[in-house]
Short mmCIF file of C-alpha atoms in Angstrom, two decimals:
data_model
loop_
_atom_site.label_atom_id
_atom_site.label_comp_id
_atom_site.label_asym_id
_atom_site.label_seq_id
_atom_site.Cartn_x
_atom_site.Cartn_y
_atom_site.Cartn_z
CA UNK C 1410 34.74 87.81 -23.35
CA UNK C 1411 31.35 88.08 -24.89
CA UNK C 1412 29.17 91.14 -24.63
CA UNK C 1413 25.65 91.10 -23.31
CA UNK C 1414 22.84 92.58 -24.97
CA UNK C 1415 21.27 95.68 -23.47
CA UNK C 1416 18.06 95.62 -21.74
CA UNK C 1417 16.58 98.91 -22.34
CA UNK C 1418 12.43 97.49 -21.47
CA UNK C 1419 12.80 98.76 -17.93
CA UNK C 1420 13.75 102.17 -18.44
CA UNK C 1421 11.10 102.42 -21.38
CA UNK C 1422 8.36 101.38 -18.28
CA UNK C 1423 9.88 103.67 -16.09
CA UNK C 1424 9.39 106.14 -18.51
CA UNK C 1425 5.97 105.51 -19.05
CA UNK C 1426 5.08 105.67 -15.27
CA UNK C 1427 6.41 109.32 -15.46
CA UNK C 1428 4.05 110.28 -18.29
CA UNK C 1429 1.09 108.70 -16.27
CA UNK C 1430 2.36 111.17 -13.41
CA UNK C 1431 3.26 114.14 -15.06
CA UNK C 1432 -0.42 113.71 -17.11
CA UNK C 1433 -2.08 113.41 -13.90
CA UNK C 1434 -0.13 116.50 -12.12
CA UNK C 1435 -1.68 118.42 -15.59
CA UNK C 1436 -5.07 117.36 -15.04
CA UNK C 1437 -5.26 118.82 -11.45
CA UNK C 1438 -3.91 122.46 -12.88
CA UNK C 1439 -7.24 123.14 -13.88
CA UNK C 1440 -9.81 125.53 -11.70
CA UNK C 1441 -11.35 124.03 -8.75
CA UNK C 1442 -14.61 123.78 -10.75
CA UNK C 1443 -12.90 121.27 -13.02
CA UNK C 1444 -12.98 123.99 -15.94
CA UNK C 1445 -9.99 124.52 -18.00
CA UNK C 1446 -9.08 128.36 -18.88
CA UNK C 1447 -9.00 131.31 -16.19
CA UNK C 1448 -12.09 130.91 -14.28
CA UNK C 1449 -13.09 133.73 -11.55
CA UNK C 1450 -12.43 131.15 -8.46
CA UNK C 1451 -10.01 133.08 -6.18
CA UNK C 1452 -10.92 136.43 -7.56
CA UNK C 1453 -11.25 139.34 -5.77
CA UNK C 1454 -14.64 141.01 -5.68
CA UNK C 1455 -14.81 144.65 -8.03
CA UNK C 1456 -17.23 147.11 -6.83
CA UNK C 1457 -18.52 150.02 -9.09
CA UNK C 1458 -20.60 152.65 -8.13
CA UNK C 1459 -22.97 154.42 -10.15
CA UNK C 1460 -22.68 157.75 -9.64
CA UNK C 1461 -19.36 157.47 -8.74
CA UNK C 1462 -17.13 158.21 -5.83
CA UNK C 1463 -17.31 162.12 -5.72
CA UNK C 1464 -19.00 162.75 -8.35
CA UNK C 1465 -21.51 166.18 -8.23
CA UNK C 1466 -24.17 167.66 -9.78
CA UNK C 1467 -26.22 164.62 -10.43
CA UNK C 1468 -29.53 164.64 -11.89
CA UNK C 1469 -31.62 163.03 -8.12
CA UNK C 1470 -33.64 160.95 -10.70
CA UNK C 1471 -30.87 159.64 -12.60
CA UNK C 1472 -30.12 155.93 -12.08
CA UNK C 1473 -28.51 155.12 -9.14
CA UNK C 1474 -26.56 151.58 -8.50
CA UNK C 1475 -24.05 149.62 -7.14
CA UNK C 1476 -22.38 146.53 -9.47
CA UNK C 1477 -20.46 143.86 -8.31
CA UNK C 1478 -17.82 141.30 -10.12
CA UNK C 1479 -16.30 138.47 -9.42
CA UNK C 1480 -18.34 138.00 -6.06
CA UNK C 1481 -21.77 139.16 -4.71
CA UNK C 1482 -22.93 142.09 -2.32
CA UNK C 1483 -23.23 140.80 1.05
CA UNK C 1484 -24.91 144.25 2.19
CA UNK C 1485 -25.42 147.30 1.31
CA UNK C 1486 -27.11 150.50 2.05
CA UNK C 1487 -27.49 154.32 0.84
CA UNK C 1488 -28.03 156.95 3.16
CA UNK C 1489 -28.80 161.20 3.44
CA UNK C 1490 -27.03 163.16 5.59
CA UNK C 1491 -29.47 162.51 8.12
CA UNK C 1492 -29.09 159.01 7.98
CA UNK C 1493 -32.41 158.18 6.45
CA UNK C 1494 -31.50 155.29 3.92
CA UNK C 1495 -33.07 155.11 0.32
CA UNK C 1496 -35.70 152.70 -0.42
CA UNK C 1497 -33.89 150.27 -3.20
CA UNK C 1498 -33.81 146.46 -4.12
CA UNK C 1499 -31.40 143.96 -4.69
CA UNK C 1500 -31.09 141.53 -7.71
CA UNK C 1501 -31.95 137.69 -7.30
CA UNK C 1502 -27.97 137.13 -7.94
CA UNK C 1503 -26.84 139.18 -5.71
CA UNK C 1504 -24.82 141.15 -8.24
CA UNK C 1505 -26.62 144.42 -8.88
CA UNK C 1506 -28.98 146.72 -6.24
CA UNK C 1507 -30.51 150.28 -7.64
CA UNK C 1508 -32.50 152.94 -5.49
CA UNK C 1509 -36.32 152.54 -6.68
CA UNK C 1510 -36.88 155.94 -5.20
CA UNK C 1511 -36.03 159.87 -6.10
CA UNK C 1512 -32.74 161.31 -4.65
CA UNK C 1513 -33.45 165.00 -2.54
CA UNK C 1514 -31.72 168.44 -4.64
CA UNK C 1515 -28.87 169.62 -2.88
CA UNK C 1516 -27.50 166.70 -1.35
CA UNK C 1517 -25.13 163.99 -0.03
CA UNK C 1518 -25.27 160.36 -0.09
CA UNK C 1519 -23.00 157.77 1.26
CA UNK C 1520 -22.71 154.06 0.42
CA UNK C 1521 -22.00 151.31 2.90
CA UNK C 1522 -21.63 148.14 3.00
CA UNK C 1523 -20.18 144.41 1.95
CA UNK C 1524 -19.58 142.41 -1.17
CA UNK C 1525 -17.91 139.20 -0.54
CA UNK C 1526 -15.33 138.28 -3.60
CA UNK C 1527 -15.01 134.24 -5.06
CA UNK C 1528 -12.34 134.19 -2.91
CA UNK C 1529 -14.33 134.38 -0.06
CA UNK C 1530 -12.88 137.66 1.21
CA UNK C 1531 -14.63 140.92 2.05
CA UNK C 1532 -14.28 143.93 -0.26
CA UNK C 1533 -16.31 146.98 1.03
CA UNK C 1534 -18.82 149.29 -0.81
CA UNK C 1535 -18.37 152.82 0.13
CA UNK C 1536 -17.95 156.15 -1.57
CA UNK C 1537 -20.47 159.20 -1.83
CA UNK C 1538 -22.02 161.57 -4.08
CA UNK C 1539 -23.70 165.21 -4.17
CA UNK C 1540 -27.13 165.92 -6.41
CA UNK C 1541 -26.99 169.08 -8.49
CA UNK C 1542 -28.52 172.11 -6.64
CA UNK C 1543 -31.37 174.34 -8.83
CA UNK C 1544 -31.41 177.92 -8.71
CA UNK C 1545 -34.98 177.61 -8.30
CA UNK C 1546 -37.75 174.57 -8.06
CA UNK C 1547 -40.44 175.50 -9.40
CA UNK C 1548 -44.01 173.95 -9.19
CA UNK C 1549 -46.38 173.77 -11.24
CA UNK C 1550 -50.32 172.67 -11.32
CA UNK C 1551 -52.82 170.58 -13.49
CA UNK C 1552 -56.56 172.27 -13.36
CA UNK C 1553 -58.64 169.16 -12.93
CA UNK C 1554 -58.47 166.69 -10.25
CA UNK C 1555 -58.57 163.25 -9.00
CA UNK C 1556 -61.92 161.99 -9.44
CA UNK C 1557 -63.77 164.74 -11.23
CA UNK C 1558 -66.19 164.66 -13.95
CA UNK C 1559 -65.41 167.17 -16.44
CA UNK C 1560 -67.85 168.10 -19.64
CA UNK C 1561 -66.42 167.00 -22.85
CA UNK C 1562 -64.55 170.18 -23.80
CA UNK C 1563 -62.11 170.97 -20.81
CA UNK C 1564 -59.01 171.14 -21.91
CA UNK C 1565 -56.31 170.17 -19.53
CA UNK C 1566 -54.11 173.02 -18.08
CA UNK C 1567 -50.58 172.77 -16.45
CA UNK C 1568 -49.64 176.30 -15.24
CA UNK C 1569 -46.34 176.43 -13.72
CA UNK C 1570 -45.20 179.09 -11.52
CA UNK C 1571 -41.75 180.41 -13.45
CA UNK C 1572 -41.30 180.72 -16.96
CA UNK C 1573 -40.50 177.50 -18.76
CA UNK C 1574 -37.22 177.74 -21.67
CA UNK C 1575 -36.70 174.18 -22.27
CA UNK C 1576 -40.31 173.35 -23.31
CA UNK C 1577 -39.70 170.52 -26.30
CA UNK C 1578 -38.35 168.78 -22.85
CA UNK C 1579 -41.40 169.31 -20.79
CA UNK C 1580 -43.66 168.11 -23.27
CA UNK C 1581 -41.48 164.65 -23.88
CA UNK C 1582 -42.34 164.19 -19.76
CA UNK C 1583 -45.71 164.59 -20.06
CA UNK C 1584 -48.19 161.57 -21.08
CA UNK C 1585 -51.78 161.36 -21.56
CA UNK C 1586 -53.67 157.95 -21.27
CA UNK C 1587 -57.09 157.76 -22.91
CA UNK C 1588 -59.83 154.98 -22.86
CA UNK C 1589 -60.72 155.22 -25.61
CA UNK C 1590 -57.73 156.37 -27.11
CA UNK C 1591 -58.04 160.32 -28.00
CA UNK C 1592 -56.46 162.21 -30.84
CA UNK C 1593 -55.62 165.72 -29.08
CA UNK C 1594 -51.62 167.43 -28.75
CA UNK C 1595 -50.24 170.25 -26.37
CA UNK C 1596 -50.14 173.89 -26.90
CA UNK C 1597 -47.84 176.48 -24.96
CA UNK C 1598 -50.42 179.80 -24.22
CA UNK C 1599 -49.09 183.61 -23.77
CA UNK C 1600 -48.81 183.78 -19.53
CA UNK C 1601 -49.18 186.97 -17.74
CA UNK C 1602 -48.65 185.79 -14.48
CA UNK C 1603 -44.77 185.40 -14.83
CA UNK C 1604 -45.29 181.49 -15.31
CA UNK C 1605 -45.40 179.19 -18.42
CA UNK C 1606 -49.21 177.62 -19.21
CA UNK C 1607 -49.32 174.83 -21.26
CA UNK C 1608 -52.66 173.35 -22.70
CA UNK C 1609 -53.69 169.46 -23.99
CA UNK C 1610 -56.76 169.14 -25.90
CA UNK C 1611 -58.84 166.91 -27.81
CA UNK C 1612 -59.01 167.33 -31.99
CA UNK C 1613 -62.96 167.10 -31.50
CA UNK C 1614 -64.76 167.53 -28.06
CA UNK C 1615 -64.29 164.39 -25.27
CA UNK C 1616 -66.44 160.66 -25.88
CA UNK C 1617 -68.65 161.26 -22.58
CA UNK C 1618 -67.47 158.37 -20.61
CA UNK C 1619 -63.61 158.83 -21.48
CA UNK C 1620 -61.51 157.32 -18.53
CA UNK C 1621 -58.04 160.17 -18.81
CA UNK C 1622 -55.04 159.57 -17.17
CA UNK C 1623 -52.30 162.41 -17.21
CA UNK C 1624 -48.79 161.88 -15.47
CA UNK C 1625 -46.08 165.18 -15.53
CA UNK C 1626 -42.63 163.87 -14.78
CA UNK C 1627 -41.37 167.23 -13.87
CA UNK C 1628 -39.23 166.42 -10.46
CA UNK C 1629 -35.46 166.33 -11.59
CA UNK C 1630 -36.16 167.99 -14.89
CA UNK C 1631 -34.36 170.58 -16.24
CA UNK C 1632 -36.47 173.70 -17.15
CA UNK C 1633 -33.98 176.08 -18.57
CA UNK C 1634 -32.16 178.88 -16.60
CA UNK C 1635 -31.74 177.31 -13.47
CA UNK C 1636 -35.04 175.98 -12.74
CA UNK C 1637 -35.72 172.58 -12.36
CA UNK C 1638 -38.99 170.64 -11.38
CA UNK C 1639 -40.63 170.55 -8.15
CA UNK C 1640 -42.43 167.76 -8.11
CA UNK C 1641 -44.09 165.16 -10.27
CA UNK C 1642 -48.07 165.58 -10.83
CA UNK C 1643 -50.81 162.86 -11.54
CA UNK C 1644 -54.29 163.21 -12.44
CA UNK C 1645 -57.10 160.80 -13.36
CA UNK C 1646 -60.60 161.92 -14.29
CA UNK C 1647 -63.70 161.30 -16.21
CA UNK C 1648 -65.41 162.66 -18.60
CA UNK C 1649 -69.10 162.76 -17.96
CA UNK C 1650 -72.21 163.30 -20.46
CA UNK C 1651 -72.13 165.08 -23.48
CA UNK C 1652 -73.88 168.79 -22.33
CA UNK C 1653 -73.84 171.67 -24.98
CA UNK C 1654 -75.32 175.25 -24.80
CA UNK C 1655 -76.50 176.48 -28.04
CA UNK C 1656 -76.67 179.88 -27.52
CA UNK C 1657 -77.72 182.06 -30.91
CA UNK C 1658 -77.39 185.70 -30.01
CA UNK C 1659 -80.18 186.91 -32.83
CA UNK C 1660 -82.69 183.98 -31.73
CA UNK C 1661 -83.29 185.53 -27.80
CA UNK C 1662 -82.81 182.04 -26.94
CA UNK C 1663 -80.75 179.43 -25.29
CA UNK C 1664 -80.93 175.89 -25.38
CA UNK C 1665 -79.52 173.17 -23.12
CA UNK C 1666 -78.87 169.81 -25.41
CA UNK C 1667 -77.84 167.05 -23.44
CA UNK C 1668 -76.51 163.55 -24.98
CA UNK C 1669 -77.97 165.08 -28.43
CA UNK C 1670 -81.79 165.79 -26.59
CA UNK C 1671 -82.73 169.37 -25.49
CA UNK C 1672 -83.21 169.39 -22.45
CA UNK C 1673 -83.90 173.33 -22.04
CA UNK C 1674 -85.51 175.96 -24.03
CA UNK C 1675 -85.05 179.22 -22.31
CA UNK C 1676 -86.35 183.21 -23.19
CA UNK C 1677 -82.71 184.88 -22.92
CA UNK C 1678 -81.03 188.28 -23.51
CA UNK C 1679 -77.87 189.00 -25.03
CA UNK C 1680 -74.78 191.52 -24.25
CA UNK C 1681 -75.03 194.13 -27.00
CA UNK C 1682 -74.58 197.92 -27.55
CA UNK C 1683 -72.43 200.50 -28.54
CA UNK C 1684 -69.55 199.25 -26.47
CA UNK C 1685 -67.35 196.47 -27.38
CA UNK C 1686 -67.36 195.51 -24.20
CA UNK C 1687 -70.94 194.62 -23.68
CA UNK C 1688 -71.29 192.42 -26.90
CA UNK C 1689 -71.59 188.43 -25.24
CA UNK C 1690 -68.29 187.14 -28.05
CA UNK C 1691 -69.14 184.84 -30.51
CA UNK C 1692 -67.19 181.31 -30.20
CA UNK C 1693 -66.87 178.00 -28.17
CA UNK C 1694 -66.72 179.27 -24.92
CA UNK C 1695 -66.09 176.79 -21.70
CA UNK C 1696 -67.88 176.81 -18.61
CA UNK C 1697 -65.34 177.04 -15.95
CA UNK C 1698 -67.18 177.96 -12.24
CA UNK C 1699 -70.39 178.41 -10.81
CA UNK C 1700 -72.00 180.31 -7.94
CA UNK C 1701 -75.14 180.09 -6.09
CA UNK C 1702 -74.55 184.03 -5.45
CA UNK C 1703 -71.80 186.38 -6.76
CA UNK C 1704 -71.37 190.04 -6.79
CA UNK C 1705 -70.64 191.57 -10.60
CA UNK C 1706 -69.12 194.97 -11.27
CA UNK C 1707 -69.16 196.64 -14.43
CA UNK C 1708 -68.17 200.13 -13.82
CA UNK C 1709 -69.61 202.64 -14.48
CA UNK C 1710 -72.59 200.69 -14.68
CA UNK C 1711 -73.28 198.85 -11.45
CA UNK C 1712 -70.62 197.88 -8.88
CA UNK C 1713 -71.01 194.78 -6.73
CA UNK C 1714 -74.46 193.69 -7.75
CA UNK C 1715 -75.94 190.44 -6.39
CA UNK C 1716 -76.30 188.29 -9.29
CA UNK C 1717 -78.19 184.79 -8.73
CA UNK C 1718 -77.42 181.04 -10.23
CA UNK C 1719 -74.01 182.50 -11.79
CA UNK C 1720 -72.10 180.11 -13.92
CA UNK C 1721 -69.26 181.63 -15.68
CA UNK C 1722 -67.94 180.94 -19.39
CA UNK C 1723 -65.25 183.41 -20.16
CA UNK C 1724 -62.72 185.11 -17.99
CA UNK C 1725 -63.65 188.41 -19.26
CA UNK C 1726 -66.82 188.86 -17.29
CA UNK C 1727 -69.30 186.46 -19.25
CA UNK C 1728 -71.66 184.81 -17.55
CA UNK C 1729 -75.01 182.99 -17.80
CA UNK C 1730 -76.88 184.06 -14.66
CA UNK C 1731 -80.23 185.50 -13.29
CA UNK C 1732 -81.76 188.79 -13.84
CA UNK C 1733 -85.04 189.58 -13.07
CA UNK C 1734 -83.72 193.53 -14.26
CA UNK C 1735 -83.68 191.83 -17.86
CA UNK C 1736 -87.10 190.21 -17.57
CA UNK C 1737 -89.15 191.81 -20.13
CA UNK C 1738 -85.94 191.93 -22.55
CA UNK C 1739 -85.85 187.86 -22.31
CA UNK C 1740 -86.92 186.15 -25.19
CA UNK C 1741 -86.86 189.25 -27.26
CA UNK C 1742 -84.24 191.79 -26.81
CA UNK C 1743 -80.44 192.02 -26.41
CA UNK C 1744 -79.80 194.34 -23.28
CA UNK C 1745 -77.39 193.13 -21.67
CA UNK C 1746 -73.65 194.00 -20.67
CA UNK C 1747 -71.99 190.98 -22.22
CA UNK C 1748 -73.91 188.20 -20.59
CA UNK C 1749 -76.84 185.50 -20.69
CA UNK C 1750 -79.67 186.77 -18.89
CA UNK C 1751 -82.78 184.40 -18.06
CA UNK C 1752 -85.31 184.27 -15.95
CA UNK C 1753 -84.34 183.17 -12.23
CA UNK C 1754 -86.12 180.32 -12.55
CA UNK C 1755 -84.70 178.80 -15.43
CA UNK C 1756 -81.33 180.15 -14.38
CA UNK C 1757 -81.99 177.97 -10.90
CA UNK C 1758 -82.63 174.96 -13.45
CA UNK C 1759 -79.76 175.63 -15.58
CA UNK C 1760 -77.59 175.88 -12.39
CA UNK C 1761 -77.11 172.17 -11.13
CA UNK C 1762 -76.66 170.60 -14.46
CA UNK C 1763 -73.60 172.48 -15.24
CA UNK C 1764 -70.09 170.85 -15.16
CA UNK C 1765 -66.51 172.09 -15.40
CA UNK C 1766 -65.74 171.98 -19.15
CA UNK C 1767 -69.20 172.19 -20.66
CA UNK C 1768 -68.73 174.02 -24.00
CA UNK C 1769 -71.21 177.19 -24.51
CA UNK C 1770 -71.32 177.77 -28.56
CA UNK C 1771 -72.56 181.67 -28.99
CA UNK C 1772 -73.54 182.94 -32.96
CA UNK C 1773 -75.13 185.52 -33.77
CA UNK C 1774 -73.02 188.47 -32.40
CA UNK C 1775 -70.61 191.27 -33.78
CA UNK C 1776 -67.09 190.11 -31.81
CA UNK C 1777 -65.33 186.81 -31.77
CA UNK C 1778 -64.00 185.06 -28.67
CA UNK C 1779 -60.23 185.67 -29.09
CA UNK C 1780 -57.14 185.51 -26.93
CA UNK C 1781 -58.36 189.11 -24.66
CA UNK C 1782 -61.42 187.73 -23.06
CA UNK C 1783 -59.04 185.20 -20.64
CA UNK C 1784 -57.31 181.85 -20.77
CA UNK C 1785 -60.06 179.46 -22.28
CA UNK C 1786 -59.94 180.26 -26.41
CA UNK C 1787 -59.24 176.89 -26.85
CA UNK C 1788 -61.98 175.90 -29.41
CA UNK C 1789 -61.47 179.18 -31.39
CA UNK C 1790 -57.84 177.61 -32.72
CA UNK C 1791 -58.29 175.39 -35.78
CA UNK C 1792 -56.74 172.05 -35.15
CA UNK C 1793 -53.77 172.87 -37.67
CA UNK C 1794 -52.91 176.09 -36.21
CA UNK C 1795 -53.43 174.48 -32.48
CA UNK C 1796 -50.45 171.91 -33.56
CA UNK C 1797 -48.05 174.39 -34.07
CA UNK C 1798 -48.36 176.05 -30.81
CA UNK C 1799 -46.40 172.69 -29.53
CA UNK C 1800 -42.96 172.48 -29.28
CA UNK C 1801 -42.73 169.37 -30.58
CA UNK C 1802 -44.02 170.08 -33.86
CA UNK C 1803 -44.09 167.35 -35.94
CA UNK C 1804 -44.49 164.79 -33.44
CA UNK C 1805 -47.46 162.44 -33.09
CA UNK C 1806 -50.30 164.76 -31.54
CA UNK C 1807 -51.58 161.05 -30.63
CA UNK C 1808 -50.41 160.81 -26.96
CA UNK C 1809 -51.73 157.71 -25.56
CA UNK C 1810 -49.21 155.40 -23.10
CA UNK C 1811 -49.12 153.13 -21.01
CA UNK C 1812 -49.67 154.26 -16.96
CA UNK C 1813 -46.27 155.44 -15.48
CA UNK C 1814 -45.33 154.90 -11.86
CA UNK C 1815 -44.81 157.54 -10.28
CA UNK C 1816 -42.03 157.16 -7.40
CA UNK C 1817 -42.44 158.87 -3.26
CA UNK C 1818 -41.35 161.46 -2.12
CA UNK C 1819 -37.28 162.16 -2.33
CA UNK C 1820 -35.59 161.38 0.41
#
């Protein structure tokens, strides 16, 4: 019997239809996006915290957040202990929300809320956290305000209650914005009222017109020893005409020169004597208040003595005021007890043109201005020496930036 040939074409199709299947079972293991390689789809959501869960002692301006993966936050909220949520905002993908506001010192906060994973299930966001608590806060003050006009050689002052250690860190907080841009720098000053004084000024006197911004980012920072920041402080001024007092001792004579024109020419009298005390100090001294009427002591000379059209230029007792006592001495004799004498008349002129920061520059006499007649010896430190007094020395003393923000009150 003859043997038939085999017929192996059928098996070779079937074959083939099983690679077409098998092929097409492959293609749908992909991701449900069509995208080969592990894709996120069916993840669950990841939530991370910024502080995290139980943390303590942190900084209530550090950054505060909440981050999500694999999914987006549905909701979410951070609260005090009384409940009072923290003003924050939420990022267009949904992905990322931060506190735009200062945390309280000494305090609890509690998340809450949603994210909702890629595979459409709910994870929540909770957890807390505890700010660090300061031995003290202390507060501190800047000596010109909002809106005032200042004469071109105020310095600006920040006096802060407590002593300051960590002052290289206070000064890298602190910003002034000029327009026109100023060349001036910080200096730390000796404090005897159990705080830390700290003073900017200009290399040369103000431009009249500049527009100053100054912003202290103090809240949250650390001090040294404890203390931290009370608050933040912000300050924008002007500075108004150019108004100097030339004031030579030997001359019996003061003039008033305003935007380079004198505008005065008064008969004066000087402090001098036998007493160191009485001598009006030579040196750039800085008209700081002004009163229609003030009593002045000198004892043993005269106690409580009405004095008329006061304005004041050194915190040891210098004035430029009315005396008609000192008439006949004006314009030709020193016989004072340390300060400018004229006429009450030209003293009621003086008077109203006066402004906070006006510099008063006195030659002529026996004793320089120096560190014991008060606070404002500014203009007797060269500009070299007045650089080292920061404790950033070696920085820029260029300090011009742009406008910070400064954020509410902590909740």
């Amino acid at each position: 019997m003859s043997k038939r040939p085999l017929i192996r074409r059928p098996v070779a199709a079937v074959s083939a239809v099983l690679l077409v299947v098998i092929a097409l079972v492959a293609g749908c293991s992909a991701g449900d996006d069509g995208k080969s390689g592990s894709g996120a789809a069916g993840s669950v959501a990841e939530v991370t915290t910024t502080p995290g869960d139980a943390d303590e002692d942190v900084n209530p301006v550090a950054p505060v957040t909440v981050t999500v993966a694999n999914g987006t936050i549905d909701q979410v909220a951070l609260t005090n202990a009384a409940g009072k949520q923290v003003q924050g905002e939420l990022s267009q993908d949904r992905r990322t929300f931060r506190i735009t506001e200062p945390l309280g010192y000494d305090a609890t906060y509690t998340w809450s809320g949603t994210a909702v994973g890629a595979d459409g299930k709910p994870v929540p966001i909770d957890g807390s956290f505890r700010t660090l608590t300061p031995k003290n806060t202390v507060p501190a003050t800047v000596n010109i305000g909002d809106g005032q006009e200042i004469g071109i050689a105020a310095p600006i002052i920040l006096q802060f209650k407590s002593p300051v250690k960590n002052k290289a860190e206070v000064e890298k907080a602190l910003t002034v914005t000029t327009d026109p841009p100023t060349e001036g720098a910080w200096a730390w000053f000796p404090d005897d009222n159990g705080g830390s004084r700290l003073h900017w000024r200009p290399k040369q006197y103000w431009t009249p017109g500049t527009s100053v911004h100054v912003a202290a980012k103090l809240y949250g920072l650390d001090l040294g020893g404890g203390n931290y920041g009370y608050s933040d402080l912000t300050s924008d001024f002007r500075v108004g005409r150019s108004q100097v007092v030339v004031a030579n001792a030997p001359s019996h004579r003061m003039q008033v020169v305003r935007d380079g024109q004198t505008i005065f020419d008064f008969a004066v009298s000087y402090g001098e004597g036998n007493e160191a005390r009485n001598v009006t100090r030579s040196g750039v001294h800085v008209v700081t208040e002004k009163y229609e009427d003030f009593l002045m002591s000198n004892p043993p000379y005269y106690t409580n003595v009405r004095e008329r059209w006061a304005v004041r230029i050194s915190n040891n007792g210098e004035f430029i005021h009315a005396n008609p006592e000192s008439l006949s001495a004006q314009g030709s004799a020193n016989v004072t007890n340390g300060c400018i004498n004229l006429s009450p008349s030209d003293a009621q002129a003086y008077f109203p043109t006066a402004l906070y920061g006006d510099p008063v520059e006195v030659t002529g006499t026996s004793i320089a201005l120096s560190a014991a007649d008060g606070d404002l010896y500014d203009w007797t430190i060269d500009w070299e020496t007045w650089q080292t007094m920061s404790a950033l020395k070696g920085s820029p003393a260029s300090v011009v930036s742009a406008t910070p923000v400064t954020p509410g009150p902590p909740r």
